Amino acid sequence: MADNERISTSLNLPVDTRIWPLKRYTDMHRFSIEDPEHFWSEEARKLDWYETWDKVLDWEPPYARWFVGGKLNASYQCVDRHVKTWRKSKVAIYWEGETGETRVLSYSTLYRDVNRFASILEKLGVKKGDKIALYMPMVPELPIFMLAACRIGAVHTVIFSGFSAQAIADRVNDTKAKIIITADGGYRRGKTIKLKEITDEAVQDCPSIERIIVVKRTGEDIPWSEGKDVWLSDLLTDAAKYVEPEPMESTHPLYILYTSGTTGKPKGIVHGTGGYLVYNHSAYKWVFDIREDSVFWCTADVGWVTGHSNIVYAPLSHGAAIVLYEGAPDYPEIDRWWDIIDKYGVTVLYTSPTAIRMFMRSGEKWLEKYDLSTLELLGSVGEPINPEAWEWYYRYIGKERCPIVDTWWQTETGGIMISPTPGIEEIPLKPGSATLPLPGVDAVIVDNDGNEIPPGETGLLIIKKPWPGIMMDIYGDSDRYRETYWSKFPGSYYAGDFAMRDKDGYFWMLGRADEVLKIAGHRIGTAEVESAVISHPSVTEVAVASKPDEIKGDALVLFVTLRENEKPSDELKKEINKHLRENIGPIATADEIYFVDSMPKTRSGKIMRRVLKAVASGQDIGDLTTLEDEGSVEEAKRAYAELLKTKK
Ligand code: WT7
């Protein structure tokens, strides 16, 4: 109880030091694990179905198929449902452009736009099961196109607008998307990003793309290819007002979203329709305690899973009012977010530890001008939140009134898995802990052999039962799906995260256990960065590591060996970073590049990552104990000394 006592005295948290029994939560969780089919069928009835399911769960490991035989439509859940009620005149989206303009969309205008956009797609020949790609800034047209796609049964793949042409081409070619939708440009920190130009460059290598739909945002001059490119506004002139939503099989893919893994090639995570929607609809209510008068702001980009689930599908399926902000948090100044909260009366703010640490560093003075008293609940996601950042968030943003929900989940899990659930019952909080698993989530911590370990010990997180939000597959690569998530602990889902459970049963999520990094909450594979760097003509070998960063959590560090006649220089470091930006995008910028004579390797030729990590982060090799088994301690020490000697 020591942690609790500390918090309750230092912060006046509403902490009950007798954590258990948490009556409502415990009963609900127990029931959900003992009889998942009964539990989830009751949750599923909260959505509208054209046909109810014959079978709640068809579990043939590693494939879970939820609500088999059921039919529903995601856009119907998000718009049609609401326009049949008083919510037709409720605000759906408060949109704030970076440059200061605003657009407010009611549910009825959103409904109308979703229908018109669906009609456009239909007229361009998009059919059920076709893939369409979206490479767009954070404008209302992005969620509208997502909903329009699923209205007609098309599968969208959203590509984060910070990705490079190469990254777009890889994703489009993997899905064979027929259409890509982009904008002329997007605003970021007062500059414009030339989205159309980047798209053009990408689609040169994408034979599947038939048309490029362009949304006007910046109004700048753009290259134009007659016949292929078409303005959204031109298409809208003869769009239909209503398009019948396609009743979709519950197990039909809703979308594909790419995320980084441990190889060079990103994984196309396929999410289904029924399970994904049911899970997110329920999780959203449990975690954010959402009410009719809530104003919910998730600051993520729609291009990540957080945006898919917590800007689009979960909030809109509840008929919630959301804020969608286009730009950078520090534009024109670092108080932009507080201004937005004040302006729209935001009640729930859901953001990342990186953002919180950034605000913390710039100081509380930026908060003074603003009224944040509408806030009721704060959320954190994407990376572990350090207790200092948690306390700052609690004290200065929530004014010691708002609980913080630290939500652990992944692109693959579809929705939030471990988090406080104030929508069920107030759970005493501990800064830095994601607390407890949601109903339906059978989370345990095991050692390398799959044995459950005692409280206080660090191990690996696994989920022992399928839950409705779970991914359906990796697009086009079922072997990888099986191998990555289900082979290490057969029958259980392996998340790839270190975790610890304390004696109160609380989960502490401790970062990735595989070769995936989290830089400012963005997920990036070491192998992905390595394969980009190795394509640079001066490089013969590269290995990627990370070091702790005060704001970003982790920062990217490269170890590079150069070709024989190449000389190490700052110029070359800059060039390598430029190369990374062109191949992946700005999120892959290295903070540190070291030129070394050779890589630390085991006798069998495997790179000793803990050696790299120790050198990158300035730690002693002895401080790093990991569960990974890469080389003997002696080998590691030798390699460590060698690397320190030669790095430039
Ligand atoms: C990885 C998943 C879906 C949320 C956005 C990120 C890390 C996520 C937390 C948290 C500690 C967290 C994990 C996870 N992570 N949330 N609350 N505490 N770590 O989705 O890009 O698929 O990344 O993010 O390491 O495996 P993602």
Short mmCIF file of C-alpha atoms in Angstrom, two decimals, residues 23-47 49 53 55-57 66-67 274-275 277-287 416-417 421 423-424 437-442 465-469:
data_model
loop_
_atom_site.label_atom_id
_atom_site.label_comp_id
_atom_site.label_asym_id
_atom_site.label_seq_id
_atom_site.Cartn_x
_atom_site.Cartn_y
_atom_site.Cartn_z
CA LYS A 23 -17.30 -4.54 -6.11
CA ARG A 24 -18.82 -3.57 -9.44
CA TYR A 25 -15.61 -3.88 -11.41
CA THR A 26 -14.67 -7.22 -9.89
CA ASP A 27 -18.06 -8.78 -10.46
CA MET A 28 -18.17 -7.57 -14.02
CA HIS A 29 -14.65 -8.72 -14.79
CA ARG A 30 -15.23 -12.12 -13.22
CA PHE A 31 -18.45 -12.67 -15.13
CA SER A 32 -16.81 -11.59 -18.40
CA ILE A 33 -14.02 -14.14 -18.00
CA GLU A 34 -16.22 -16.97 -16.76
CA ASP A 35 -18.88 -16.59 -19.41
CA PRO A 36 -17.50 -14.40 -22.21
CA GLU A 37 -20.15 -15.38 -24.72
CA HIS A 38 -22.98 -14.35 -22.46
CA PHE A 39 -21.17 -11.20 -21.40
CA TRP A 40 -20.32 -10.07 -24.94
CA SER A 41 -23.68 -10.90 -26.42
CA GLU A 42 -25.23 -8.45 -23.95
CA GLU A 43 -22.71 -5.80 -24.90
CA ALA A 44 -23.29 -6.43 -28.62
CA ARG A 45 -27.00 -5.73 -28.22
CA LYS A 46 -26.11 -2.10 -27.56
CA LEU A 47 -25.44 -1.73 -31.29
CA TRP A 49 -27.75 -5.17 -36.19
CA TRP A 53 -25.37 -13.54 -34.87
CA LYS A 55 -22.57 -17.71 -32.77
CA VAL A 56 -20.98 -15.19 -30.38
CA LEU A 57 -17.47 -16.56 -30.75
CA TRP A 66 -16.93 -12.70 -33.26
CA PHE A 67 -20.69 -12.52 -33.74
CA GLY A 274 -18.70 -6.50 -35.45
CA GLY A 275 -16.13 -7.44 -32.82
CA LEU A 277 -17.20 -2.01 -32.98
CA VAL A 278 -18.71 -3.82 -30.01
CA TYR A 279 -15.42 -3.84 -28.14
CA ASN A 280 -14.72 -0.18 -28.75
CA HIS A 281 -18.26 0.90 -28.01
CA SER A 282 -18.09 -0.78 -24.59
CA ALA A 283 -14.51 0.09 -23.73
CA TYR A 284 -15.11 3.75 -24.51
CA LYS A 285 -17.98 3.94 -22.07
CA TRP A 286 -16.10 2.09 -19.33
CA VAL A 287 -12.90 4.10 -19.63
CA ILE A 416 -8.15 -0.18 -24.75
CA MET A 417 -7.16 -3.28 -22.73
CA THR A 421 -12.65 2.21 -15.72
CA GLY A 423 -17.45 4.31 -16.22
CA ILE A 424 -17.84 1.10 -14.21
CA PRO A 437 -7.68 -5.13 -17.23
CA LEU A 438 -11.01 -4.21 -18.78
CA PRO A 439 -13.87 -6.70 -18.64
CA GLY A 440 -13.21 -9.49 -21.12
CA VAL A 441 -9.45 -9.08 -20.88
CA ASP A 442 -7.71 -12.04 -19.29
CA LYS A 465 -8.55 -15.41 -24.04
CA PRO A 466 -9.68 -13.73 -27.23
CA TRP A 467 -11.62 -10.46 -26.86
CA PRO A 468 -13.83 -8.89 -29.52
CA GLY A 469 -11.42 -6.10 -30.50
#
